[in-house]
Amino acid sequence: FIVNDKDGTPTYTQDFALTVKELIQKEYWGLYNCVCGGQTGRLEVATELVSLLGLSKTIKISEVGSEYFKEEYYAERPASERLLTKKLELRRVNKMKDWKIALKEYIDNYYQNYL
């Protein structure tokens, strides 16, 4: 069961680390949003993950609204949890890839090693 009403921006920690390293090396201090590029929601990320793993015929994703999980996760969450990396882009230190590319890279480089 995956919610279909929550948008967000995943963060790939490999790219996050590269971006933070560059910020430190250039001595750029402050607060930064450090998230993957592209726009997506939880449902799309789950669907892409199942597809990348080649499990589309094995795993059935059931779309539900956030209300479905209201008893387990009673803290209300906003409809959009998206962040922008404008400050990183202005400083030309944004190493964050598009979320689909980052997810595929993660599966190719890390998940496959554990099979």
CSV table of N, CA, C and O in Angstrom, one decimal:
chain,number,residue,atom,x,y,z
A,1,PHE,N,0.8,-1.2,0.0
A,1,PHE,CA,0.0,0.0,0.0
A,1,PHE,C,0.9,1.2,0.0
A,1,PHE,O,1.7,1.4,0.9
A,2,ILE,N,0.7,2.1,-1.0
A,2,ILE,CA,1.5,3.3,-1.1
A,2,ILE,C,0.6,4.5,-1.3
A,2,ILE,O,-0.4,4.4,-2.1
A,3,VAL,N,0.8,5.6,-0.6
A,3,VAL,CA,0.0,6.7,-0.7
A,3,VAL,C,0.2,7.4,-2.0
A,3,VAL,O,1.3,7.5,-2.5
A,4,ASN,N,-0.9,7.9,-2.5
A,4,ASN,CA,-0.9,8.6,-3.8
A,4,ASN,C,-1.1,10.1,-3.7
A,4,ASN,O,-1.3,10.8,-4.7
A,5,ASP,N,-1.0,10.6,-2.5
A,5,ASP,CA,-1.3,12.0,-2.3
A,5,ASP,C,-0.2,12.8,-1.6
A,5,ASP,O,-0.4,13.8,-1.0
A,6,LYS,N,1.0,12.2,-1.7
A,6,LYS,CA,2.2,12.9,-1.0
A,6,LYS,C,3.3,13.1,-2.1
A,6,LYS,O,3.8,12.1,-2.6
A,7,ASP,N,3.6,14.3,-2.3
A,7,ASP,CA,4.7,14.7,-3.2
A,7,ASP,C,5.9,14.9,-2.4
A,7,ASP,O,5.8,15.4,-1.3
A,8,GLY,N,7.1,14.7,-3.0
A,8,GLY,CA,8.3,14.9,-2.2
A,8,GLY,C,9.5,14.9,-3.1
A,8,GLY,O,9.4,14.9,-4.4
A,9,THR,N,10.7,15.0,-2.5
A,9,THR,CA,11.9,15.0,-3.2
A,9,THR,C,12.9,14.1,-2.5
A,9,THR,O,13.4,14.4,-1.5
A,10,PRO,N,13.2,12.9,-3.1
A,10,PRO,CA,14.1,12.0,-2.4
A,10,PRO,C,15.5,12.6,-2.4
A,10,PRO,O,15.9,13.5,-3.1
A,11,THR,N,16.3,12.0,-1.5
A,11,THR,CA,17.7,12.4,-1.4
A,11,THR,C,18.6,11.2,-1.5
A,11,THR,O,18.4,10.2,-0.8
A,12,TYR,N,19.5,11.2,-2.4
A,12,TYR,CA,20.5,10.1,-2.6
A,12,TYR,C,21.7,10.5,-1.8
A,12,TYR,O,22.4,11.5,-2.1
A,13,THR,N,22.0,9.7,-0.8
A,13,THR,CA,23.1,10.1,0.1
A,13,THR,C,24.5,10.2,-0.5
A,13,THR,O,25.3,10.9,-0.1
A,14,GLN,N,24.7,9.4,-1.6
A,14,GLN,CA,26.0,9.5,-2.3
A,14,GLN,C,26.2,10.9,-2.8
A,14,GLN,O,27.2,11.5,-2.7
A,15,ASP,N,25.1,11.4,-3.5
A,15,ASP,CA,25.2,12.7,-4.1
A,15,ASP,C,25.2,13.8,-3.0
A,15,ASP,O,25.9,14.8,-3.1
A,16,PHE,N,24.5,13.5,-1.9
A,16,PHE,CA,24.4,14.4,-0.8
A,16,PHE,C,25.9,14.6,-0.2
A,16,PHE,O,26.3,15.7,0.0
A,17,ALA,N,26.6,13.5,0.0
A,17,ALA,CA,27.9,13.6,0.5
A,17,ALA,C,28.9,14.3,-0.4
A,17,ALA,O,29.7,15.1,0.0
A,18,LEU,N,28.7,14.1,-1.7
A,18,LEU,CA,29.6,14.9,-2.7
A,18,LEU,C,29.3,16.4,-2.6
A,18,LEU,O,30.2,17.2,-2.7
A,19,THR,N,28.0,16.7,-2.5
A,19,THR,CA,27.6,18.1,-2.4
A,19,THR,C,28.1,18.8,-1.1
A,19,THR,O,28.7,19.9,-1.2
A,20,VAL,N,28.0,18.1,0.0
A,20,VAL,CA,28.5,18.6,1.3
A,20,VAL,C,30.0,18.8,1.2
A,20,VAL,O,30.5,19.8,1.7
A,21,LYS,N,30.7,17.8,0.7
A,21,LYS,CA,32.1,17.9,0.5
A,21,LYS,C,32.5,19.2,-0.2
A,21,LYS,O,33.4,19.9,0.2
A,22,GLU,N,31.9,19.4,-1.3
A,22,GLU,CA,32.2,20.6,-2.1
A,22,GLU,C,31.9,21.9,-1.3
A,22,GLU,O,32.6,22.9,-1.4
A,23,LEU,N,30.8,21.9,-0.6
A,23,LEU,CA,30.4,23.1,0.2
A,23,LEU,C,31.5,23.3,1.3
A,23,LEU,O,31.9,24.5,1.5
A,24,ILE,N,32.0,22.3,1.9
A,24,ILE,CA,33.0,22.4,2.9
A,24,ILE,C,34.3,22.9,2.3
A,24,ILE,O,35.0,23.8,2.8
A,25,GLN,N,34.7,22.3,1.1
A,25,GLN,CA,36.0,22.7,0.5
A,25,GLN,C,36.0,24.1,0.0
A,25,GLN,O,37.0,24.8,0.1
A,26,LYS,N,34.8,24.6,-0.4
A,26,LYS,CA,34.7,26.0,-0.9
A,26,LYS,C,34.4,27.0,0.3
A,26,LYS,O,34.2,28.2,0.0
A,27,GLU,N,34.2,26.4,1.5
A,27,GLU,CA,33.9,27.2,2.7
A,27,GLU,C,32.6,28.0,2.5
A,27,GLU,O,32.5,29.2,2.9
A,28,TYR,N,31.6,27.3,1.9
A,28,TYR,CA,30.2,27.9,1.8
A,28,TYR,C,29.4,27.5,3.0
A,28,TYR,O,29.1,26.3,3.1
A,29,TRP,N,29.2,28.4,3.9
A,29,TRP,CA,28.4,28.0,5.1
A,29,TRP,C,27.0,28.4,5.0
A,29,TRP,O,26.6,29.2,4.1
A,30,GLY,N,26.1,27.9,5.8
A,30,GLY,CA,24.7,28.2,5.8
A,30,GLY,C,23.8,27.0,5.7
A,30,GLY,O,24.2,25.9,5.8
A,31,LEU,N,22.5,27.3,5.4
A,31,LEU,CA,21.6,26.2,5.3
A,31,LEU,C,21.3,26.0,3.8
A,31,LEU,O,21.1,26.9,3.1
A,32,TYR,N,21.2,24.7,3.4
A,32,TYR,CA,21.0,24.3,2.1
A,32,TYR,C,20.0,23.2,2.0
A,32,TYR,O,20.0,22.3,2.9
A,33,ASN,N,19.1,23.2,1.0
A,33,ASN,CA,18.3,22.0,0.7
A,33,ASN,C,19.2,21.2,-0.2
A,33,ASN,O,19.7,21.7,-1.2
A,34,CYS,N,19.3,19.9,0.1
A,34,CYS,CA,20.1,19.0,-0.7
A,34,CYS,C,19.3,17.8,-1.1
A,34,CYS,O,19.3,16.8,-0.4
A,35,VAL,N,18.6,17.9,-2.2
A,35,VAL,CA,17.7,16.8,-2.6
A,35,VAL,C,17.9,16.5,-4.1
A,35,VAL,O,18.4,17.4,-4.8
A,36,CYS,N,17.4,15.4,-4.5
A,36,CYS,CA,17.5,15.0,-6.0
A,36,CYS,C,16.7,16.0,-6.8
A,36,CYS,O,15.7,16.6,-6.3
A,37,GLY,N,17.0,16.0,-8.1
A,37,GLY,CA,16.3,16.8,-9.0
A,37,GLY,C,15.0,16.1,-9.5
A,37,GLY,O,14.8,14.9,-9.2
A,38,GLY,N,14.1,16.8,-10.1
A,38,GLY,CA,12.9,16.2,-10.6
A,38,GLY,C,11.8,16.3,-9.6
A,38,GLY,O,12.0,16.6,-8.4
A,39,GLN,N,10.6,16.2,-10.0
A,39,GLN,CA,9.4,16.2,-9.1
A,39,GLN,C,8.8,14.8,-9.1
A,39,GLN,O,8.7,14.2,-10.2
A,40,THR,N,8.4,14.4,-7.9
A,40,THR,CA,7.8,13.1,-7.8
A,40,THR,C,6.9,13.0,-6.6
A,40,THR,O,6.8,13.9,-5.8
A,41,GLY,N,6.3,11.8,-6.4
A,41,GLY,CA,5.6,11.5,-5.2
A,41,GLY,C,5.9,10.1,-4.7
A,41,GLY,O,6.7,9.4,-5.4
A,42,ARG,N,5.5,9.8,-3.6
A,42,ARG,CA,5.8,8.5,-3.0
A,42,ARG,C,5.4,7.3,-3.9
A,42,ARG,O,6.1,6.3,-4.0
A,43,LEU,N,4.2,7.4,-4.5
A,43,LEU,CA,3.7,6.4,-5.4
A,43,LEU,C,4.6,6.2,-6.6
A,43,LEU,O,5.0,5.0,-6.9
A,44,GLU,N,5.0,7.2,-7.2
A,44,GLU,CA,5.9,7.1,-8.4
A,44,GLU,C,7.3,6.5,-8.0
A,44,GLU,O,7.8,5.7,-8.7
A,45,VAL,N,7.8,6.9,-6.8
A,45,VAL,CA,9.1,6.3,-6.4
A,45,VAL,C,9.0,4.8,-6.2
A,45,VAL,O,9.8,4.0,-6.6
A,46,ALA,N,7.9,4.4,-5.5
A,46,ALA,CA,7.7,3.0,-5.3
A,46,ALA,C,7.5,2.2,-6.6
A,46,ALA,O,8.1,1.1,-6.7
A,47,THR,N,6.7,2.8,-7.5
A,47,THR,CA,6.5,2.1,-8.8
A,47,THR,C,7.8,2.0,-9.5
A,47,THR,O,8.1,0.9,-10.1
A,48,GLU,N,8.6,3.0,-9.5
A,48,GLU,CA,9.9,3.0,-10.2
A,48,GLU,C,10.9,2.0,-9.6
A,48,GLU,O,11.6,1.2,-10.3
A,49,LEU,N,10.9,1.9,-8.3
A,49,LEU,CA,11.7,1.0,-7.6
A,49,LEU,C,11.3,-0.5,-7.9
A,49,LEU,O,12.2,-1.3,-8.2
A,50,VAL,N,10.1,-0.8,-7.9
A,50,VAL,CA,9.6,-2.1,-8.2
A,50,VAL,C,10.0,-2.5,-9.6
A,50,VAL,O,10.4,-3.6,-9.9
A,51,SER,N,9.9,-1.5,-10.5
A,51,SER,CA,10.2,-1.7,-11.9
A,51,SER,C,11.7,-2.0,-12.1
A,51,SER,O,12.1,-2.9,-12.8
A,52,LEU,N,12.5,-1.2,-11.5
A,52,LEU,CA,14.0,-1.3,-11.5
A,52,LEU,C,14.4,-2.7,-11.0
A,52,LEU,O,15.4,-3.3,-11.5
A,53,LEU,N,13.7,-3.2,-10.0
A,53,LEU,CA,14.1,-4.5,-9.4
A,53,LEU,C,13.5,-5.6,-10.3
A,53,LEU,O,13.8,-6.8,-10.0
A,54,GLY,N,12.8,-5.3,-11.3
A,54,GLY,CA,12.2,-6.4,-12.1
A,54,GLY,C,11.1,-7.2,-11.5
A,54,GLY,O,10.9,-8.3,-11.8
A,55,LEU,N,10.4,-6.5,-10.5
A,55,LEU,CA,9.4,-7.2,-9.7
A,55,LEU,C,8.0,-6.7,-10.0
A,55,LEU,O,7.1,-7.0,-9.2
A,56,SER,N,7.8,-6.1,-11.2
A,56,SER,CA,6.4,-5.5,-11.5
A,56,SER,C,5.4,-6.6,-11.6
A,56,SER,O,4.2,-6.4,-11.3
A,57,LYS,N,5.8,-7.8,-11.9
A,57,LYS,CA,4.8,-8.9,-12.0
A,57,LYS,C,4.6,-9.6,-10.7
A,57,LYS,O,3.6,-10.4,-10.5
A,58,THR,N,5.5,-9.4,-9.8
A,58,THR,CA,5.5,-10.1,-8.5
A,58,THR,C,4.9,-9.3,-7.4
A,58,THR,O,4.1,-9.8,-6.6
A,59,ILE,N,5.2,-8.0,-7.4
A,59,ILE,CA,4.7,-7.1,-6.3
A,59,ILE,C,3.6,-6.2,-6.9
A,59,ILE,O,3.7,-5.5,-7.9
A,60,LYS,N,2.4,-6.3,-6.2
A,60,LYS,CA,1.3,-5.4,-6.6
A,60,LYS,C,1.3,-4.2,-5.7
A,60,LYS,O,1.3,-4.3,-4.5
A,61,ILE,N,1.3,-3.0,-6.3
A,61,ILE,CA,1.2,-1.8,-5.6
A,61,ILE,C,-0.2,-1.4,-5.5
A,61,ILE,O,-0.9,-1.3,-6.6
A,62,SER,N,-0.7,-1.1,-4.3
A,62,SER,CA,-2.1,-0.7,-4.1
A,62,SER,C,-2.1,0.8,-3.7
A,62,SER,O,-1.5,1.1,-2.7
A,63,GLU,N,-2.7,1.6,-4.5
A,63,GLU,CA,-2.7,3.1,-4.2
A,63,GLU,C,-3.7,3.3,-3.1
A,63,GLU,O,-4.8,2.8,-3.2
A,64,VAL,N,-3.3,4.1,-2.1
A,64,VAL,CA,-4.2,4.5,-1.1
A,64,VAL,C,-4.0,6.0,-0.7
A,64,VAL,O,-2.9,6.5,-1.1
A,65,GLY,N,-4.9,6.6,-0.1
A,65,GLY,CA,-4.7,8.0,0.4
A,65,GLY,C,-4.1,7.9,1.7
A,65,GLY,O,-4.0,6.9,2.4
A,66,SER,N,-3.6,9.1,2.2
A,66,SER,CA,-2.9,9.1,3.5
A,66,SER,C,-3.8,8.7,4.6
A,66,SER,O,-3.3,8.2,5.7
A,67,GLU,N,-5.1,8.8,4.5
A,67,GLU,CA,-6.1,8.4,5.5
A,67,GLU,C,-5.9,6.9,5.8
A,67,GLU,O,-6.2,6.5,7.0
A,68,TYR,N,-5.4,6.1,4.9
A,68,TYR,CA,-5.3,4.7,5.1
A,68,TYR,C,-4.3,4.4,6.3
A,68,TYR,O,-4.5,3.4,7.0
A,69,PHE,N,-3.3,5.3,6.5
A,69,PHE,CA,-2.3,5.1,7.5
A,69,PHE,C,-2.5,6.0,8.7
A,69,PHE,O,-1.6,6.1,9.6
A,70,LYS,N,-3.7,6.6,8.9
A,70,LYS,CA,-3.8,7.7,9.9
A,70,LYS,C,-3.7,7.1,11.3
A,70,LYS,O,-3.2,7.8,12.2
A,71,GLU,N,-4.0,5.8,11.6
A,71,GLU,CA,-3.8,5.3,12.9
A,71,GLU,C,-2.3,5.0,13.2
A,71,GLU,O,-1.9,5.2,14.4
A,72,GLU,N,-1.6,4.5,12.3
A,72,GLU,CA,-0.2,4.2,12.5
A,72,GLU,C,0.7,5.4,12.5
A,72,GLU,O,1.6,5.5,13.2
A,73,TYR,N,0.4,6.3,11.6
A,73,TYR,CA,1.2,7.6,11.4
A,73,TYR,C,0.2,8.7,11.7
A,73,TYR,O,-0.2,9.4,10.7
A,74,TYR,N,0.0,9.0,12.9
A,74,TYR,CA,-1.0,10.0,13.2
A,74,TYR,C,-0.6,11.4,13.1
A,74,TYR,O,-1.4,12.4,13.0
A,75,ALA,N,0.8,11.7,13.0
A,75,ALA,CA,1.3,13.0,12.8
A,75,ALA,C,0.9,13.4,11.3
A,75,ALA,O,1.4,12.7,10.4
A,76,GLU,N,0.2,14.5,11.2
A,76,GLU,CA,-0.2,14.9,9.8
A,76,GLU,C,1.0,15.4,9.0
A,76,GLU,O,1.9,16.0,9.6
A,77,ARG,N,1.0,15.0,7.8
A,77,ARG,CA,2.1,15.4,6.9
A,77,ARG,C,1.5,16.3,5.8
A,77,ARG,O,0.4,16.1,5.3
A,78,PRO,N,2.3,17.2,5.3
A,78,PRO,CA,1.8,18.1,4.2
A,78,PRO,C,1.7,17.3,2.9
A,78,PRO,O,2.4,16.3,2.7
A,79,ALA,N,0.8,17.8,2.0
A,79,ALA,CA,0.6,17.2,0.7
A,79,ALA,C,1.9,17.2,-0.1
A,79,ALA,O,2.2,16.3,-0.9
A,80,SER,N,2.7,18.3,0.1
A,80,SER,CA,3.9,18.5,-0.7
A,80,SER,C,5.1,18.6,0.3
A,80,SER,O,5.1,19.5,1.2
A,81,GLU,N,6.1,17.7,0.2
A,81,GLU,CA,7.3,17.8,1.0
A,81,GLU,C,8.5,18.1,0.1
A,81,GLU,O,9.6,17.9,0.5
A,82,ARG,N,8.2,18.7,-1.0
A,82,ARG,CA,9.3,19.0,-2.0
A,82,ARG,C,10.1,20.1,-1.5
A,82,ARG,O,9.7,21.1,-0.8
A,83,LEU,N,11.4,20.0,-1.9
A,83,LEU,CA,12.4,21.1,-1.6
A,83,LEU,C,13.0,21.5,-2.9
A,83,LEU,O,13.1,20.7,-3.8
A,84,LEU,N,13.6,22.7,-2.9
A,84,LEU,CA,14.3,23.2,-4.0
A,84,LEU,C,15.8,23.4,-3.7
A,84,LEU,O,16.1,23.7,-2.5
A,85,THR,N,16.7,23.2,-4.6
A,85,THR,CA,18.1,23.3,-4.4
A,85,THR,C,18.7,24.6,-5.0
A,85,THR,O,19.8,24.7,-5.4
A,86,LYS,N,17.9,25.7,-5.0
A,86,LYS,CA,18.2,26.9,-5.6
A,86,LYS,C,19.6,27.5,-5.1
A,86,LYS,O,20.4,27.9,-5.9
A,87,LYS,N,19.8,27.5,-3.8
A,87,LYS,CA,21.0,28.0,-3.3
A,87,LYS,C,22.2,27.2,-3.7
A,87,LYS,O,23.3,27.8,-4.1
A,88,LEU,N,22.1,25.9,-3.8
A,88,LEU,CA,23.2,25.1,-4.4
A,88,LEU,C,23.5,25.4,-5.8
A,88,LEU,O,24.6,25.5,-6.2
A,89,GLU,N,22.4,25.6,-6.6
A,89,GLU,CA,22.6,25.9,-8.0
A,89,GLU,C,23.2,27.3,-8.2
A,89,GLU,O,24.1,27.5,-9.0
A,90,LEU,N,22.8,28.3,-7.4
A,90,LEU,CA,23.4,29.6,-7.5
A,90,LEU,C,24.9,29.6,-7.2
A,90,LEU,O,25.7,30.3,-7.8
A,91,ARG,N,25.3,28.7,-6.3
A,91,ARG,CA,26.7,28.6,-5.9
A,91,ARG,C,27.5,27.6,-6.8
A,91,ARG,O,28.7,27.4,-6.7
A,92,ARG,N,26.7,27.0,-7.7
A,92,ARG,CA,27.3,26.0,-8.7
A,92,ARG,C,28.0,24.8,-8.0
A,92,ARG,O,29.1,24.4,-8.4
A,93,VAL,N,27.3,24.3,-6.9
A,93,VAL,CA,27.9,23.1,-6.2
A,93,VAL,C,26.9,22.0,-6.1
A,93,VAL,O,27.1,21.1,-5.4
A,94,ASN,N,25.8,22.1,-6.9
A,94,ASN,CA,24.8,21.0,-6.8
A,94,ASN,C,25.2,19.8,-7.5
A,94,ASN,O,25.3,19.7,-8.7
A,95,LYS,N,25.4,18.7,-6.8
A,95,LYS,CA,25.8,17.4,-7.3
A,95,LYS,C,24.7,16.4,-7.4
A,95,LYS,O,24.9,15.3,-7.7
A,96,MET,N,23.5,16.9,-7.0
A,96,MET,CA,22.3,16.0,-6.9
A,96,MET,C,21.8,15.7,-8.3
A,96,MET,O,21.5,16.6,-9.1
A,97,LYS,N,21.6,14.4,-8.6
A,97,LYS,CA,21.1,13.9,-9.9
A,97,LYS,C,19.6,13.9,-9.8
A,97,LYS,O,19.0,14.0,-8.7
A,98,ASP,N,18.9,13.7,-11.0
A,98,ASP,CA,17.5,13.5,-11.0
A,98,ASP,C,17.2,12.3,-10.2
A,98,ASP,O,18.0,11.3,-10.2
A,99,TRP,N,16.1,12.2,-9.5
A,99,TRP,CA,15.7,11.1,-8.6
A,99,TRP,C,15.7,9.8,-9.3
A,99,TRP,O,16.1,8.8,-8.7
A,100,LYS,N,15.2,9.7,-10.6
A,100,LYS,CA,15.2,8.4,-11.3
A,100,LYS,C,16.6,7.9,-11.6
A,100,LYS,O,16.8,6.7,-11.5
A,101,ILE,N,17.5,8.8,-12.0
A,101,ILE,CA,18.9,8.4,-12.2
A,101,ILE,C,19.5,7.9,-10.9
A,101,ILE,O,20.2,6.9,-10.9
A,102,ALA,N,19.3,8.7,-9.9
A,102,ALA,CA,19.9,8.3,-8.6
A,102,ALA,C,19.4,7.0,-8.1
A,102,ALA,O,20.1,6.2,-7.6
A,103,LEU,N,18.1,6.7,-8.2
A,103,LEU,CA,17.5,5.5,-7.8
A,103,LEU,C,18.1,4.3,-8.6
A,103,LEU,O,18.5,3.3,-8.0
A,104,LYS,N,18.2,4.5,-9.9
A,104,LYS,CA,18.8,3.4,-10.7
A,104,LYS,C,20.3,3.2,-10.3
A,104,LYS,O,20.7,2.0,-10.2
A,105,GLU,N,21.0,4.3,-10.1
A,105,GLU,CA,22.4,4.1,-9.7
A,105,GLU,C,22.5,3.4,-8.4
A,105,GLU,O,23.4,2.5,-8.2
A,106,TYR,N,21.7,3.7,-7.4
A,106,TYR,CA,21.7,3.0,-6.1
A,106,TYR,C,21.4,1.5,-6.3
A,106,TYR,O,22.2,0.7,-5.8
A,107,ILE,N,20.4,1.2,-7.1
A,107,ILE,CA,20.1,-0.2,-7.3
A,107,ILE,C,21.3,-0.9,-8.0
A,107,ILE,O,21.7,-2.0,-7.6
A,108,ASP,N,21.8,-0.3,-9.0
A,108,ASP,CA,23.0,-0.9,-9.8
A,108,ASP,C,24.2,-1.1,-8.9
A,108,ASP,O,24.9,-2.1,-9.0
A,109,ASN,N,24.5,-0.1,-8.1
A,109,ASN,CA,25.8,-0.1,-7.3
A,109,ASN,C,25.7,-0.7,-6.0
A,109,ASN,O,26.7,-1.2,-5.5
A,110,TYR,N,24.5,-0.7,-5.3
A,110,TYR,CA,24.5,-1.2,-4.0
A,110,TYR,C,23.6,-2.4,-3.8
A,110,TYR,O,24.0,-3.4,-3.2
A,111,TYR,N,22.4,-2.3,-4.3
A,111,TYR,CA,21.5,-3.4,-4.1
A,111,TYR,C,22.0,-4.7,-4.7
A,111,TYR,O,21.9,-5.8,-4.1
A,112,GLN,N,22.5,-4.6,-5.9
A,112,GLN,CA,23.0,-5.8,-6.6
A,112,GLN,C,24.1,-6.5,-5.9
A,112,GLN,O,24.3,-7.7,-6.0
A,113,ASN,N,24.9,-5.8,-5.1
A,113,ASN,CA,26.0,-6.4,-4.3
A,113,ASN,C,25.5,-7.3,-3.2
A,113,ASN,O,26.2,-8.1,-2.7
A,114,TYR,N,24.2,-7.1,-2.8
A,114,TYR,CA,23.7,-7.9,-1.7
A,114,TYR,C,22.8,-9.1,-2.2
A,114,TYR,O,22.3,-9.8,-1.3
A,115,LEU,N,22.8,-9.3,-3.5
A,115,LEU,CA,22.0,-10.5,-4.0
A,115,LEU,C,22.8,-11.8,-3.9
A,115,LEU,O,24.0,-11.8,-3.9
